[in-house]
Amino acid sequence: MSTKHARSAAAALLVASALVTAPAAHAMPPCDVEFFPGTTDTAAHPVAQGLIQRMPDGNMWFGEGASIARVLARPPYTITKFAIPTPAGVTNDITAGPDGHYWFTEIIGNKIGRISPRPPHAITEIPLPPGSTQPDSIVLGPDGNLWFTLWRGEIGRISPRAPYPIDVFPLPTQGGMAHKLVRARDGRLWFTEITGNRIGRITLTRGEAPLIEQFPVPTPNSAPTGLTVARDGSLWFAEGRAGKVARVDPATPERMVEYDLPSPWSMPTDLAIGPDGDLWIAEMGTNAIARLRPGRRGEAPTVTECSVPETPWFVAVAPDGAVWFTEFHNPGIRIGRIEP
């Protein structure tokens, strides 16, 4: 699989059956958005930017082709790229490790990377074990290890201590492309399965193999993608093919509450929680950024939307409350910032 096509494979799962027949998007106001051009990497890799994350240094970091990139979360919002040793690695997600370094996935290079956020920004790459490919999302686990998802239905674990041993655990049910991974407040790791139509839960017990459980999403073929943790500890995830978002109480994962977005063709891909508890959603199908305000005392959530010129892909919220997102379509490879 080529770099370009492999990088867009997850998106194709969401859009292949919908873009041809999707009706025109309903009218919505434009977002008040400021754009920043991607780095020169995008000329060689005209594909989606990676997951964008708020990091402990106060800036936004994201994967971009043959680099890990940083955008300052304050004026002049400068973007700096740090080239990885594997030019065709295609970086994706990034998280902070317990060792003061940032850890990232190389979805085509089949490696886990490690970069110092301080000069000279030294980078180390660790290859996956033979047979394991396409690491996607990565997060620090409660056990002090880095955990990551793999597209071929596996969960990986890497130690932050040299020689950085890696263990891989298959999902109990085959056919699920493990995608977004988060650490919840219940002390467990949770993830979405795009092709399995499930969300998963990982319970870690010292000295034992992780317990991986899976819970089906009520709407069939919904393609659950983005996943985030709300201030009250609940989990929210996007249902790309269903045009919905869903809320899960970690204590009762069998009971998921789904909410329709204004357009059934919205194709939400990612979401993030703002400092006020509102949910920000990237809508690939309608080229929009949505803001969901959770209802109180049994009230239904309310959703407002604004349009962006290109296709939003991943979204994150900066320390100042600004919403940052990456774009998918070439030549619209840019980073956008919305100040609520």
Tab-separated table of C-alpha atoms in Angstrom:
chain	number	residue	atom	x	y	z
A	1	MET	CA	0.000	0.000	0.000
A	2	SER	CA	1.428	3.402	-0.934
A	3	THR	CA	1.955	6.144	1.621
A	4	LYS	CA	-0.756	8.330	0.147
A	5	HIS	CA	-3.417	5.633	-0.054
A	6	ALA	CA	-2.574	4.008	3.269
A	7	ARG	CA	-2.833	7.321	5.081
A	8	SER	CA	-6.306	7.968	3.693
A	9	ALA	CA	-7.613	4.437	4.247
A	10	ALA	CA	-9.438	5.249	7.466
A	11	ALA	CA	-11.135	8.228	5.891
A	12	ALA	CA	-12.183	6.131	2.922
A	13	LEU	CA	-14.075	3.854	5.282
A	14	LEU	CA	-16.273	6.780	6.192
A	15	VAL	CA	-16.752	8.479	2.870
A	16	ALA	CA	-16.774	5.768	0.205
A	17	SER	CA	-20.466	4.959	0.506
A	18	ALA	CA	-21.644	8.461	1.289
A	19	LEU	CA	-19.976	11.159	-0.776
A	20	VAL	CA	-21.512	10.086	-4.076
A	21	THR	CA	-25.083	10.282	-2.846
A	22	ALA	CA	-24.803	12.886	-0.095
A	23	PRO	CA	-27.123	15.872	-0.586
A	24	ALA	CA	-25.898	19.434	-0.450
A	25	ALA	CA	-25.092	20.605	3.065
A	26	HIS	CA	-27.658	22.758	4.821
A	27	ALA	CA	-26.915	26.451	5.118
A	28	MET	CA	-24.670	27.476	8.010
A	29	PRO	CA	-22.558	30.533	8.816
A	30	PRO	CA	-18.813	30.447	8.090
A	31	CYS	CA	-16.433	29.866	10.975
A	32	ASP	CA	-14.322	32.783	12.123
A	33	VAL	CA	-11.166	30.827	11.435
A	34	GLU	CA	-7.518	31.761	10.991
A	35	PHE	CA	-5.478	29.412	8.796
A	36	PHE	CA	-1.785	28.611	8.871
A	37	PRO	CA	-0.091	26.829	5.948
A	38	GLY	CA	1.287	23.367	6.537
A	39	THR	CA	5.012	22.850	6.359
A	40	THR	CA	6.869	21.875	3.190
A	41	ASP	CA	6.292	18.218	4.083
A	42	THR	CA	2.850	18.497	2.560
A	43	ALA	CA	4.291	18.927	-0.928
A	44	ALA	CA	5.766	15.430	-0.755
A	45	HIS	CA	2.893	13.949	1.244
A	46	PRO	CA	-0.385	15.509	-0.018
A	47	VAL	CA	-2.514	13.640	2.481
A	48	ALA	CA	-4.246	14.251	5.795
A	49	GLN	CA	-2.486	15.888	8.674
A	50	GLY	CA	-2.210	13.657	11.715
A	51	LEU	CA	-3.986	13.863	15.014
A	52	ILE	CA	-3.470	17.234	16.708
A	53	GLN	CA	-2.931	17.314	20.457
A	54	ARG	CA	-2.426	19.837	23.228
A	55	MET	CA	0.889	19.014	24.892
A	56	PRO	CA	2.447	19.845	28.294
A	57	ASP	CA	4.632	22.592	26.807
A	58	GLY	CA	1.401	24.521	26.113
A	59	ASN	CA	1.633	24.133	22.340
A	60	MET	CA	-0.212	22.032	19.777
A	61	TRP	CA	1.662	19.111	18.205
A	62	PHE	CA	0.583	17.003	15.244
A	63	GLY	CA	1.827	14.398	12.796
A	64	GLU	CA	2.653	15.519	9.275
A	65	GLY	CA	4.228	13.224	6.711
A	66	ALA	CA	7.932	12.794	7.394
A	67	SER	CA	7.892	15.106	10.407
A	68	ILE	CA	6.451	15.718	13.805
A	69	ALA	CA	5.231	19.311	13.821
A	70	ARG	CA	4.621	21.903	16.517
A	71	VAL	CA	2.452	24.985	16.238
A	72	LEU	CA	2.831	27.653	18.912
A	73	ALA	CA	-0.479	28.199	20.687
A	74	ARG	CA	0.232	31.928	20.957
A	75	PRO	CA	1.022	34.602	18.349
A	76	PRO	CA	2.642	34.396	15.853
A	77	TYR	CA	1.467	30.744	15.843
A	78	THR	CA	4.672	29.579	14.170
A	79	ILE	CA	4.751	26.021	12.788
A	80	THR	CA	8.032	24.123	13.200
A	81	LYS	CA	8.696	20.646	11.850
A	82	PHE	CA	11.137	18.044	13.139
A	83	ALA	CA	12.102	15.478	10.512
A	84	ILE	CA	11.956	11.816	11.508
A	85	PRO	CA	14.726	9.386	10.451
A	86	THR	CA	12.282	7.344	8.331
A	87	PRO	CA	11.181	9.690	5.510
A	88	ALA	CA	8.156	7.558	4.543
A	89	GLY	CA	7.110	6.895	8.146
A	90	VAL	CA	4.002	9.149	8.043
A	91	THR	CA	3.580	10.335	11.619
A	92	ASN	CA	0.121	10.300	13.139
A	93	ASP	CA	-0.649	10.642	16.872
A	94	ILE	CA	1.472	12.029	19.712
A	95	THR	CA	1.311	11.956	23.516
A	96	ALA	CA	3.472	12.910	26.489
A	97	GLY	CA	5.449	10.100	28.122
A	98	PRO	CA	6.539	9.729	31.759
A	99	ASP	CA	10.151	10.381	30.770
A	100	GLY	CA	9.662	13.997	29.676
A	101	HIS	CA	9.641	13.017	25.997
A	102	TYR	CA	6.777	13.019	23.509
A	103	TRP	CA	5.906	9.677	21.918
A	104	PHE	CA	4.324	9.291	18.495
A	105	THR	CA	3.178	6.673	15.993
A	106	GLU	CA	4.420	6.115	12.440
A	107	ILE	CA	1.457	4.586	10.670
A	108	ILE	CA	3.372	3.595	7.513
A	109	GLY	CA	6.875	3.195	8.958
A	110	ASN	CA	5.458	0.707	11.491
A	111	LYS	CA	7.428	2.320	14.284
A	112	ILE	CA	6.933	4.130	17.558
A	113	GLY	CA	8.872	7.368	17.824
A	114	ARG	CA	10.201	9.421	20.716
A	115	ILE	CA	11.150	13.112	20.535
A	116	SER	CA	12.493	15.537	23.104
A	117	PRO	CA	10.335	18.688	23.234
A	118	ARG	CA	13.487	20.649	24.061
A	119	PRO	CA	16.422	21.435	21.757
A	120	PRO	CA	18.020	19.684	19.989
A	121	HIS	CA	14.769	17.672	19.725
A	122	ALA	CA	16.496	14.303	19.448
A	123	ILE	CA	14.335	11.568	17.886
A	124	THR	CA	14.454	7.805	18.499
A	125	GLU	CA	12.481	5.240	16.464
A	126	ILE	CA	11.525	1.758	17.682
A	127	PRO	CA	10.285	-0.792	15.083
A	128	LEU	CA	7.180	-2.844	15.791
A	129	PRO	CA	7.492	-6.629	16.162
A	130	PRO	CA	7.216	-8.582	12.887
A	131	GLY	CA	3.617	-8.998	11.767
A	132	SER	CA	2.272	-5.930	13.576
A	133	THR	CA	1.585	-2.923	11.371
A	134	GLN	CA	0.064	0.547	11.178
A	135	PRO	CA	0.120	1.983	14.718
A	136	ASP	CA	-2.485	4.726	15.014
A	137	SER	CA	-3.391	6.381	18.329
A	138	ILE	CA	-1.086	6.458	21.376
A	139	VAL	CA	-1.576	7.404	25.032
A	140	LEU	CA	0.209	7.092	28.377
A	141	GLY	CA	-1.311	4.297	30.463
A	142	PRO	CA	-1.819	4.262	34.241
A	143	ASP	CA	0.963	1.654	34.476
A	144	GLY	CA	3.582	4.088	33.143
A	145	ASN	CA	3.823	2.441	29.723
A	146	LEU	CA	2.764	3.850	26.364
A	147	TRP	CA	-0.233	2.084	24.792
A	148	PHE	CA	-1.258	2.309	21.152
A	149	THR	CA	-3.800	0.925	18.693
A	150	LEU	CA	-3.026	-0.954	15.491
A	151	TRP	CA	-5.276	-1.105	12.462
A	152	ARG	CA	-5.100	-4.903	12.254
A	153	GLY	CA	-7.137	-5.411	15.387
A	154	GLU	CA	-4.411	-5.217	18.011
A	155	ILE	CA	-3.416	-3.177	21.046
A	156	GLY	CA	0.263	-2.463	21.635
A	157	ARG	CA	2.334	-1.584	24.689
A	158	ILE	CA	5.816	-0.102	24.749
A	159	SER	CA	8.011	0.547	27.774
A	160	PRO	CA	9.468	4.074	28.038
A	161	ARG	CA	12.730	2.560	29.288
A	162	ALA	CA	15.468	1.332	26.950
A	163	PRO	CA	15.583	-0.974	25.091
A	164	TYR	CA	11.863	-0.062	24.764
A	165	PRO	CA	10.337	-3.578	24.598
A	166	ILE	CA	6.998	-3.863	22.785
A	167	ASP	CA	4.157	-6.305	23.473
A	168	VAL	CA	1.118	-6.740	21.225
A	169	PHE	CA	-2.298	-8.081	22.248
A	170	PRO	CA	-5.018	-9.095	19.755
A	171	LEU	CA	-8.601	-7.917	20.184
A	172	PRO	CA	-10.945	-10.654	21.432
A	173	THR	CA	-13.159	-10.271	18.351
A	174	GLN	CA	-11.537	-10.156	14.932
A	175	GLY	CA	-12.405	-7.627	12.243
A	176	GLY	CA	-12.128	-4.457	14.296
A	177	MET	CA	-9.809	-1.659	13.175
A	178	ALA	CA	-8.708	-0.182	16.507
A	179	HIS	CA	-8.506	3.604	16.221
A	180	LYS	CA	-8.676	6.377	18.847
A	181	LEU	CA	-7.303	5.508	22.293
A	182	VAL	CA	-7.814	7.541	25.484
A	183	ARG	CA	-7.128	7.188	29.200
A	184	ALA	CA	-10.331	7.638	31.178
A	185	ARG	CA	-10.835	8.690	34.776
A	186	ASP	CA	-11.867	5.176	35.796
A	187	GLY	CA	-8.220	4.114	35.446
A	188	ARG	CA	-8.836	2.191	32.242
A	189	LEU	CA	-7.965	2.730	28.594
A	190	TRP	CA	-10.797	3.028	26.064
A	191	PHE	CA	-10.723	2.878	22.267
A	192	THR	CA	-12.954	2.924	19.208
A	193	GLU	CA	-13.173	0.269	16.496
A	194	ILE	CA	-14.001	1.788	13.113
A	195	THR	CA	-14.808	-1.443	11.292
A	196	GLY	CA	-15.921	-3.465	14.316
A	197	ASN	CA	-18.675	-0.968	15.245
A	198	ARG	CA	-17.621	-1.211	18.863
A	199	ILE	CA	-15.854	0.662	21.604
A	200	GLY	CA	-13.335	-1.190	23.719
A	201	ARG	CA	-12.124	-1.112	27.300
A	202	ILE	CA	-8.693	-2.187	28.580
A	203	THR	CA	-8.255	-3.045	32.250
A	204	LEU	CA	-4.672	-3.280	33.464
A	205	THR	CA	-3.658	-5.509	36.365
A	206	ARG	CA	-0.064	-5.748	37.548
A	207	GLY	CA	1.597	-8.960	36.435
A	208	GLU	CA	-1.283	-10.044	34.212
A	209	ALA	CA	-2.179	-9.646	30.551
A	210	PRO	CA	-4.559	-6.740	29.878
A	211	LEU	CA	-8.268	-7.547	29.955
A	212	ILE	CA	-9.760	-6.250	26.681
A	213	GLU	CA	-13.548	-5.977	26.480
A	214	GLN	CA	-15.727	-4.784	23.596
A	215	PHE	CA	-19.163	-3.161	23.565
A	216	PRO	CA	-21.317	-2.825	20.422
A	217	VAL	CA	-22.581	0.569	19.288
A	218	PRO	CA	-26.417	0.677	19.016
A	219	THR	CA	-26.483	1.993	15.425
A	220	PRO	CA	-25.249	-0.669	12.973
A	221	ASN	CA	-22.285	0.160	10.734
A	222	SER	CA	-21.786	3.515	12.460
A	223	ALA	CA	-17.954	3.573	12.157
A	224	PRO	CA	-17.011	4.940	15.604
A	225	THR	CA	-13.939	7.156	15.276
A	226	GLY	CA	-12.931	10.033	17.566
A	227	LEU	CA	-13.086	9.543	21.343
A	228	THR	CA	-12.620	11.960	24.231
A	229	VAL	CA	-13.134	12.218	28.000
A	230	ALA	CA	-15.523	14.859	29.366
A	231	ARG	CA	-15.075	16.791	32.584
A	232	ASP	CA	-17.568	14.546	34.397
A	233	GLY	CA	-15.590	11.446	33.399
A	234	SER	CA	-18.023	10.314	30.711
A	235	LEU	CA	-16.794	9.279	27.265
A	236	TRP	CA	-17.981	10.827	24.011
A	237	PHE	CA	-17.270	9.380	20.583
A	238	ALA	CA	-18.124	10.182	16.972
A	239	GLU	CA	-20.100	7.869	14.695
A	240	GLY	CA	-18.735	8.680	11.263
A	241	ARG	CA	-21.208	6.862	9.053
A	242	ALA	CA	-24.245	7.511	11.248
A	243	GLY	CA	-23.941	11.291	11.572
A	244	LYS	CA	-24.130	11.014	15.359
A	245	VAL	CA	-22.142	11.412	18.538
A	246	ALA	CA	-22.621	9.188	21.565
A	247	ARG	CA	-22.084	9.441	25.312
A	248	VAL	CA	-20.982	6.536	27.517
A	249	ASP	CA	-20.802	6.285	31.288
A	250	PRO	CA	-17.697	4.122	31.941
A	251	ALA	CA	-19.589	2.384	34.750
A	252	THR	CA	-22.340	1.216	32.376
A	253	PRO	CA	-20.756	0.871	28.911
A	254	GLU	CA	-23.606	-1.324	27.662
A	255	ARG	CA	-25.886	1.732	27.767
A	256	MET	CA	-24.798	4.282	25.165
A	257	VAL	CA	-26.830	7.403	24.466
A	258	GLU	CA	-26.677	8.617	20.852
A	259	TYR	CA	-27.397	12.122	19.598
A	260	ASP	CA	-28.112	13.051	16.000
A	261	LEU	CA	-26.094	15.876	14.459
A	262	PRO	CA	-28.052	18.380	12.302
A	263	SER	CA	-27.070	16.602	9.083
A	264	PRO	CA	-27.126	12.802	8.678
A	265	TRP	CA	-24.251	13.304	6.207
A	266	SER	CA	-22.057	15.217	8.658
A	267	MET	CA	-19.572	12.321	8.983
A	268	PRO	CA	-17.958	13.378	12.282
A	269	THR	CA	-14.364	12.190	12.502
A	270	ASP	CA	-12.971	13.641	15.732
A	271	LEU	CA	-14.045	15.559	18.821
A	272	ALA	CA	-12.550	17.377	21.801
A	273	ILE	CA	-13.765	18.875	25.068
A	274	GLY	CA	-13.405	22.609	25.699
A	275	PRO	CA	-12.699	24.218	29.095
A	276	ASP	CA	-16.428	24.991	29.501
A	277	GLY	CA	-17.409	21.359	28.924
A	278	ASP	CA	-18.676	21.936	25.392
A	279	LEU	CA	-17.844	19.346	22.751
A	280	TRP	CA	-16.133	20.434	19.530
A	281	ILE	CA	-16.612	18.165	16.514
A	282	ALA	CA	-14.897	17.965	13.116
A	283	GLU	CA	-17.521	17.174	10.445
A	284	MET	CA	-15.908	15.790	7.317
A	285	GLY	CA	-19.134	15.382	5.347
A	286	THR	CA	-20.386	18.955	5.741
A	287	ASN	CA	-16.999	20.747	5.921
A	288	ALA	CA	-17.969	22.130	9.286
A	289	ILE	CA	-16.918	22.491	12.901
A	290	ALA	CA	-19.761	21.800	15.326
A	291	ARG	CA	-20.154	22.810	18.955
A	292	LEU	CA	-22.299	20.577	21.143
A	293	ARG	CA	-23.470	21.957	24.461
A	294	PRO	CA	-24.456	19.068	26.757
A	295	GLY	CA	-27.946	19.327	28.195
A	296	ARG	CA	-28.466	19.707	31.914
A	297	ARG	CA	-30.892	17.806	34.125
A	298	GLY	CA	-32.097	15.542	31.377
A	299	GLU	CA	-32.228	18.189	28.657
A	300	ALA	CA	-31.074	17.216	25.166
A	301	PRO	CA	-27.770	18.699	23.954
A	302	THR	CA	-27.848	21.619	21.542
A	303	VAL	CA	-25.607	21.796	18.463
A	304	THR	CA	-24.415	24.794	16.456
A	305	GLU	CA	-22.271	24.565	13.321
A	306	CYS	CA	-20.074	26.797	11.190
A	307	SER	CA	-18.515	25.984	7.834
A	308	VAL	CA	-14.838	25.827	6.855
A	309	PRO	CA	-13.449	25.956	3.283
A	310	GLU	CA	-11.868	22.492	3.264
A	311	THR	CA	-12.435	19.161	4.998
A	312	PRO	CA	-11.699	19.161	8.760
A	313	TRP	CA	-10.140	15.965	10.026
A	314	PHE	CA	-8.833	16.123	13.619
A	315	VAL	CA	-9.621	18.682	16.324
A	316	ALA	CA	-8.145	19.722	19.689
A	317	VAL	CA	-8.561	22.555	22.201
A	318	ALA	CA	-5.629	24.759	23.274
A	319	PRO	CA	-4.964	26.013	26.828
A	320	ASP	CA	-6.624	29.347	25.988
A	321	GLY	CA	-9.807	27.618	24.790
A	322	ALA	CA	-9.096	28.115	21.091
A	323	VAL	CA	-10.085	25.248	18.809
A	324	TRP	CA	-7.428	23.905	16.447
A	325	PHE	CA	-8.073	21.500	13.597
A	326	THR	CA	-6.225	19.824	10.755
A	327	GLU	CA	-7.520	19.467	7.194
A	328	PHE	CA	-7.726	16.453	4.950
A	329	HIS	CA	-7.933	17.496	1.315
A	330	ASN	CA	-5.054	18.596	-0.868
A	331	PRO	CA	-4.331	21.402	-1.680
A	332	GLY	CA	-6.112	22.502	1.485
A	333	ILE	CA	-3.406	21.154	3.805
A	334	ARG	CA	-3.565	23.715	6.571
A	335	ILE	CA	-3.967	24.116	10.288
A	336	GLY	CA	-7.012	26.120	11.397
A	337	ARG	CA	-7.659	28.028	14.608
A	338	ILE	CA	-11.068	29.160	15.869
A	339	GLU	CA	-11.377	31.445	18.874
A	340	PRO	CA	-14.785	30.829	20.471
